């Protein structure tokens, strides 16, 4: 079975998708991490970020794996390296390029083939897995998403202001929604889950209930 979880930055997709996959004993695919891993490797190999054909070829060459909650590229753990501000910025043009998106779509489909997967990103239900068994669009108001991120940053000891988080989040939302291919969009058949006022555990519980309904409808449980 395939479950897709799409939504804007800061909606809590990653933690919800990871927890859901763990509860179900399924594989978890963080497709944002995949785009980040490609951007990191392109920079390391001196491939220009506007060389979309070169980056698409690179994406096909490297092996990205998720293992024990870590992201590996060709066996090297890049989990921390892909989360820097520099890589967040470099990932934007990489994810905007149609040839790269095309390659990633193929790779993501290959990775999920024959497996039970929870996959998370922006275009998983709308483009990559249009036949997914369950599609969820996870969101929250911009203020709630910014408040959560601000709290996370403060708890990590980073200097953070709510206004700055809101500002950079709004730039990311604009970029995500205006991308010519693979723009953030709720698939027509996706269930909308608004998480304002829900704890992380409550979000996962709602998702588990949706999966149970879905499996019952399909005669799998
Ligand atoms: O979710 P995360 O911040 O890790 O995503 C990193 C980058 O990859 C963002 O620019 C996001 O818009 C992009 N992305 C994408 N398609 C996906 C997942 C992420 O374009 N399926």
Short mmCIF file of C-alpha atoms and ligand atoms in Angstrom, two decimals:
data_model
loop_
_atom_site.label_atom_id
_atom_site.label_comp_id
_atom_site.label_asym_id
_atom_site.label_seq_id
_atom_site.Cartn_x
_atom_site.Cartn_y
_atom_site.Cartn_z
CA UNK A 1 0.00 0.00 0.00
CA UNK A 2 1.08 3.59 -0.55
CA UNK A 3 0.08 6.47 1.71
CA UNK A 4 1.04 9.98 0.62
CA UNK A 5 1.36 12.91 2.99
CA UNK A 6 1.76 16.28 1.29
CA UNK A 7 1.57 19.79 2.62
CA UNK A 8 3.41 23.04 3.20
CA UNK A 9 6.61 23.52 5.21
CA UNK A 10 6.10 23.33 8.96
CA UNK A 11 2.81 21.40 8.82
CA UNK A 12 4.42 18.55 10.79
CA UNK A 13 4.52 16.12 7.85
CA UNK A 14 7.92 14.61 8.60
CA UNK A 15 7.27 13.71 12.20
CA UNK A 16 3.75 12.50 11.40
CA UNK A 17 4.90 10.41 8.42
CA UNK A 18 7.81 8.92 10.34
CA UNK A 19 5.62 8.04 13.34
CA UNK A 20 2.88 6.62 11.12
CA UNK A 21 5.37 4.43 9.23
CA UNK A 22 6.80 3.19 12.54
CA UNK A 23 3.32 2.40 13.91
CA UNK A 24 2.45 0.43 10.76
CA UNK A 25 5.91 -1.18 10.37
CA UNK A 26 6.15 0.31 6.86
CA UNK A 27 8.93 2.11 4.96
CA UNK A 28 9.17 5.86 5.22
CA UNK A 29 10.21 8.07 2.30
CA UNK A 30 11.13 11.71 2.99
CA UNK A 31 11.19 13.15 -0.53
CA UNK A 32 12.30 16.61 0.68
CA UNK A 33 15.40 14.89 2.08
CA UNK A 34 15.92 13.30 -1.35
CA UNK A 35 15.92 16.69 -3.10
CA UNK A 36 18.26 18.01 -0.41
CA UNK A 37 20.62 15.03 -0.87
CA UNK A 38 20.80 15.67 -4.61
CA UNK A 39 21.54 19.38 -4.03
CA UNK A 40 24.26 18.55 -1.49
CA UNK A 41 25.93 16.05 -3.82
CA UNK A 42 25.74 18.49 -6.76
CA UNK A 43 27.55 21.15 -4.72
CA UNK A 44 30.16 18.65 -3.55
CA UNK A 45 30.82 17.54 -7.14
CA UNK A 46 30.93 21.06 -8.53
CA UNK A 47 27.80 20.71 -10.68
CA UNK A 48 26.20 24.11 -11.24
CA UNK A 49 22.75 24.44 -9.71
CA UNK A 50 21.30 25.69 -13.01
CA UNK A 51 22.65 22.65 -14.91
CA UNK A 52 19.34 20.82 -14.66
CA UNK A 53 20.33 18.02 -17.08
CA UNK A 54 23.56 17.44 -15.13
CA UNK A 55 21.69 17.35 -11.83
CA UNK A 56 18.99 15.04 -13.20
CA UNK A 57 21.77 12.66 -14.38
CA UNK A 58 23.40 12.89 -10.95
CA UNK A 59 20.09 12.01 -9.26
CA UNK A 60 19.92 8.86 -11.39
CA UNK A 61 23.53 7.92 -10.52
CA UNK A 62 23.56 8.23 -6.75
CA UNK A 63 21.85 5.85 -4.33
CA UNK A 64 19.70 7.50 -1.69
CA UNK A 65 18.57 5.26 1.16
CA UNK A 66 16.60 5.72 4.36
CA UNK A 67 17.91 3.51 7.11
CA UNK A 68 17.18 3.67 10.86
CA UNK A 69 15.86 7.20 10.53
CA UNK A 70 19.00 8.37 8.70
CA UNK A 71 19.50 9.48 5.09
CA UNK A 72 22.43 7.93 3.23
CA UNK A 73 23.92 8.81 -0.15
CA UNK A 74 26.00 5.97 -1.59
CA UNK A 75 26.37 4.59 1.93
CA UNK A 76 27.40 7.90 3.55
CA UNK A 77 25.19 9.39 6.27
CA UNK A 78 24.22 12.91 5.13
CA UNK A 79 21.35 13.45 7.60
CA UNK A 80 22.94 16.49 9.26
CA UNK A 81 24.64 17.91 6.14
CA UNK A 82 21.36 18.23 4.23
CA UNK A 83 19.69 20.36 6.94
CA UNK A 84 21.92 23.45 6.75
CA UNK A 85 20.64 26.84 5.55
CA UNK A 86 23.03 26.59 2.60
CA UNK A 87 21.53 23.32 1.43
CA UNK A 88 17.96 24.53 2.04
CA UNK A 89 18.70 27.43 -0.33
CA UNK A 90 20.52 25.24 -2.88
CA UNK A 91 17.64 22.74 -2.94
CA UNK A 92 15.18 25.32 -4.24
CA UNK A 93 16.53 25.61 -7.84
CA UNK A 94 17.20 21.86 -7.90
CA UNK A 95 13.57 21.08 -6.99
CA UNK A 96 12.27 23.68 -9.44
CA UNK A 97 13.93 22.08 -12.48
CA UNK A 98 11.51 19.89 -14.50
CA UNK A 99 14.21 17.36 -15.63
CA UNK A 100 15.21 16.83 -12.00
CA UNK A 101 11.58 16.37 -10.94
CA UNK A 102 11.10 13.87 -13.72
CA UNK A 103 14.12 11.84 -12.58
CA UNK A 104 12.99 12.01 -8.95
CA UNK A 105 9.51 10.84 -9.86
CA UNK A 106 11.00 7.72 -11.51
CA UNK A 107 13.37 7.10 -8.61
CA UNK A 108 10.64 7.52 -5.98
CA UNK A 109 8.35 5.10 -7.83
CA UNK A 110 11.19 2.56 -8.08
CA UNK A 111 11.99 2.89 -4.37
CA UNK A 112 8.36 2.23 -3.41
CA UNK A 113 7.82 -0.64 -5.80
CA UNK A 114 6.32 -3.69 -4.08
CA UNK A 115 6.58 -2.13 -0.61
CA UNK A 116 4.20 -0.68 1.94
CA UNK A 117 5.27 2.95 2.10
CA UNK A 118 4.40 6.23 3.78
CA UNK A 119 5.81 8.94 1.55
CA UNK A 120 5.94 12.62 2.35
CA UNK A 121 6.55 15.75 0.29
CA UNK A 122 4.73 18.25 -1.88
CA UNK A 123 3.71 16.29 -5.00
CA UNK A 124 3.45 12.71 -3.80
CA UNK A 125 -0.33 12.40 -4.08
CA UNK A 126 -0.78 14.81 -6.97
CA UNK A 127 2.04 13.68 -9.32
CA UNK A 128 4.22 10.79 -8.17
CA UNK A 129 1.64 8.34 -6.79
CA UNK A 130 -1.70 9.29 -8.34
CA UNK A 131 -2.97 5.74 -7.56
CA UNK A 132 -1.98 5.88 -3.86
CA UNK A 133 -4.30 3.98 -1.51
CA UNK A 134 -4.64 6.96 0.82
CA UNK A 135 -3.70 10.59 0.18
CA UNK A 136 -3.57 13.09 2.99
CA UNK A 137 -2.95 16.82 2.69
CA UNK A 138 -1.63 17.95 6.04
CA UNK A 139 -1.76 21.62 6.83
CA UNK A 140 -2.16 24.24 9.53
CA UNK A 141 -2.56 28.01 9.51
CA UNK A 142 0.63 29.97 8.71
CA UNK A 143 0.66 31.37 12.26
CA UNK A 144 0.42 27.90 13.83
CA UNK A 145 3.14 26.47 11.57
CA UNK A 146 5.45 29.40 12.32
CA UNK A 147 4.76 29.16 16.05
CA UNK A 148 5.74 25.47 16.06
CA UNK A 149 8.93 26.08 14.10
CA UNK A 150 9.85 29.02 16.33
CA UNK A 151 9.39 26.83 19.43
CA UNK A 152 11.53 24.08 17.88
CA UNK A 153 14.31 26.53 17.11
CA UNK A 154 14.20 28.02 20.60
CA UNK A 155 14.30 24.55 22.16
CA UNK A 156 17.39 23.76 20.03
CA UNK A 157 19.02 26.87 21.51
CA UNK A 158 18.93 28.75 18.18
CA UNK A 159 18.21 32.47 18.15
CA UNK A 160 14.78 32.83 16.56
CA UNK A 161 11.99 35.37 16.32
CA UNK A 162 8.44 34.53 15.36
CA UNK A 163 8.41 37.38 12.81
CA UNK A 164 11.54 36.06 11.05
CA UNK A 165 10.15 32.51 10.96
CA UNK A 166 6.84 33.74 9.51
CA UNK A 167 8.67 35.76 6.87
CA UNK A 168 10.90 32.89 5.67
CA UNK A 169 7.97 30.47 5.81
CA UNK A 170 5.90 32.74 3.60
CA UNK A 171 8.76 32.86 1.07
CA UNK A 172 8.95 29.05 1.09
CA UNK A 173 5.16 28.77 0.68
CA UNK A 174 5.28 31.12 -2.32
CA UNK A 175 8.11 29.10 -3.88
CA UNK A 176 6.36 25.77 -3.23
CA UNK A 177 3.08 26.95 -4.75
CA UNK A 178 4.50 28.73 -7.80
CA UNK A 179 6.87 25.97 -9.01
CA UNK A 180 5.94 25.37 -12.69
CA UNK A 181 6.07 21.57 -12.30
CA UNK A 182 5.28 19.69 -9.09
CA UNK A 183 3.85 22.71 -7.28
CA UNK A 184 2.34 22.13 -3.87
CA UNK A 185 -1.27 21.24 -4.43
CA UNK A 186 -3.87 19.16 -2.68
CA UNK A 187 -4.79 16.21 -4.93
CA UNK A 188 -8.51 16.17 -5.74
CA UNK A 189 -8.93 12.88 -3.90
CA UNK A 190 -6.76 13.76 -0.87
CA UNK A 191 -8.20 14.00 2.62
CA UNK A 192 -7.51 17.38 4.21
CA UNK A 193 -6.15 17.19 7.75
CA UNK A 194 -5.88 20.56 9.49
CA UNK A 195 -3.65 20.20 12.50
CA UNK A 196 -4.26 23.47 14.37
CA UNK A 197 -4.97 22.58 17.98
CA UNK A 198 -3.91 18.92 17.55
CA UNK A 199 -0.87 17.46 19.31
CA UNK A 200 1.64 15.41 17.30
CA UNK A 201 0.21 12.22 18.86
CA UNK A 202 -3.33 13.22 17.95
CA UNK A 203 -2.27 13.80 14.32
CA UNK A 204 -0.74 10.32 14.14
CA UNK A 205 -3.84 8.83 15.76
CA UNK A 206 -6.07 10.47 13.12
CA UNK A 207 -3.81 9.09 10.39
CA UNK A 208 -3.89 5.59 11.86
CA UNK A 209 -7.71 5.77 11.92
CA UNK A 210 -7.76 6.83 8.25
CA UNK A 211 -5.51 3.90 7.34
CA UNK A 212 -7.79 1.49 9.23
CA UNK A 213 -10.86 2.78 7.37
CA UNK A 214 -8.98 2.53 4.10
CA UNK A 215 -7.88 -1.06 4.79
CA UNK A 216 -11.40 -2.09 5.82
CA UNK A 217 -12.81 -0.58 2.63
CA UNK A 218 -10.26 -2.57 0.64
CA UNK A 219 -10.94 -5.77 2.55
CA UNK A 220 -7.37 -5.87 3.89
CA UNK A 221 -8.29 -5.89 7.57
O1 LIG B 1 10.38 19.36 3.03
P1 LIG B 1 11.76 19.92 2.86
O2 LIG B 1 11.94 21.31 3.41
O3 LIG B 1 12.84 19.01 3.33
O4 LIG B 1 11.95 20.07 1.27
C1 LIG B 1 13.17 20.51 0.73
C2 LIG B 1 12.89 21.18 -0.63
O5 LIG B 1 12.43 20.21 -1.56
C3 LIG B 1 11.87 22.30 -0.60
O6 LIG B 1 12.33 23.31 -1.47
C4 LIG B 1 10.62 21.65 -1.15
O7 LIG B 1 9.81 22.58 -1.82
C5 LIG B 1 11.21 20.64 -2.12
N1 LIG B 1 10.37 19.46 -2.30
C6 LIG B 1 9.77 19.26 -3.52
N2 LIG B 1 9.01 18.14 -3.73
C7 LIG B 1 8.85 17.24 -2.77
C8 LIG B 1 9.47 17.42 -1.51
C9 LIG B 1 10.21 18.56 -1.29
O8 LIG B 1 9.91 20.08 -4.41
N3 LIG B 1 8.14 16.15 -3.01
#
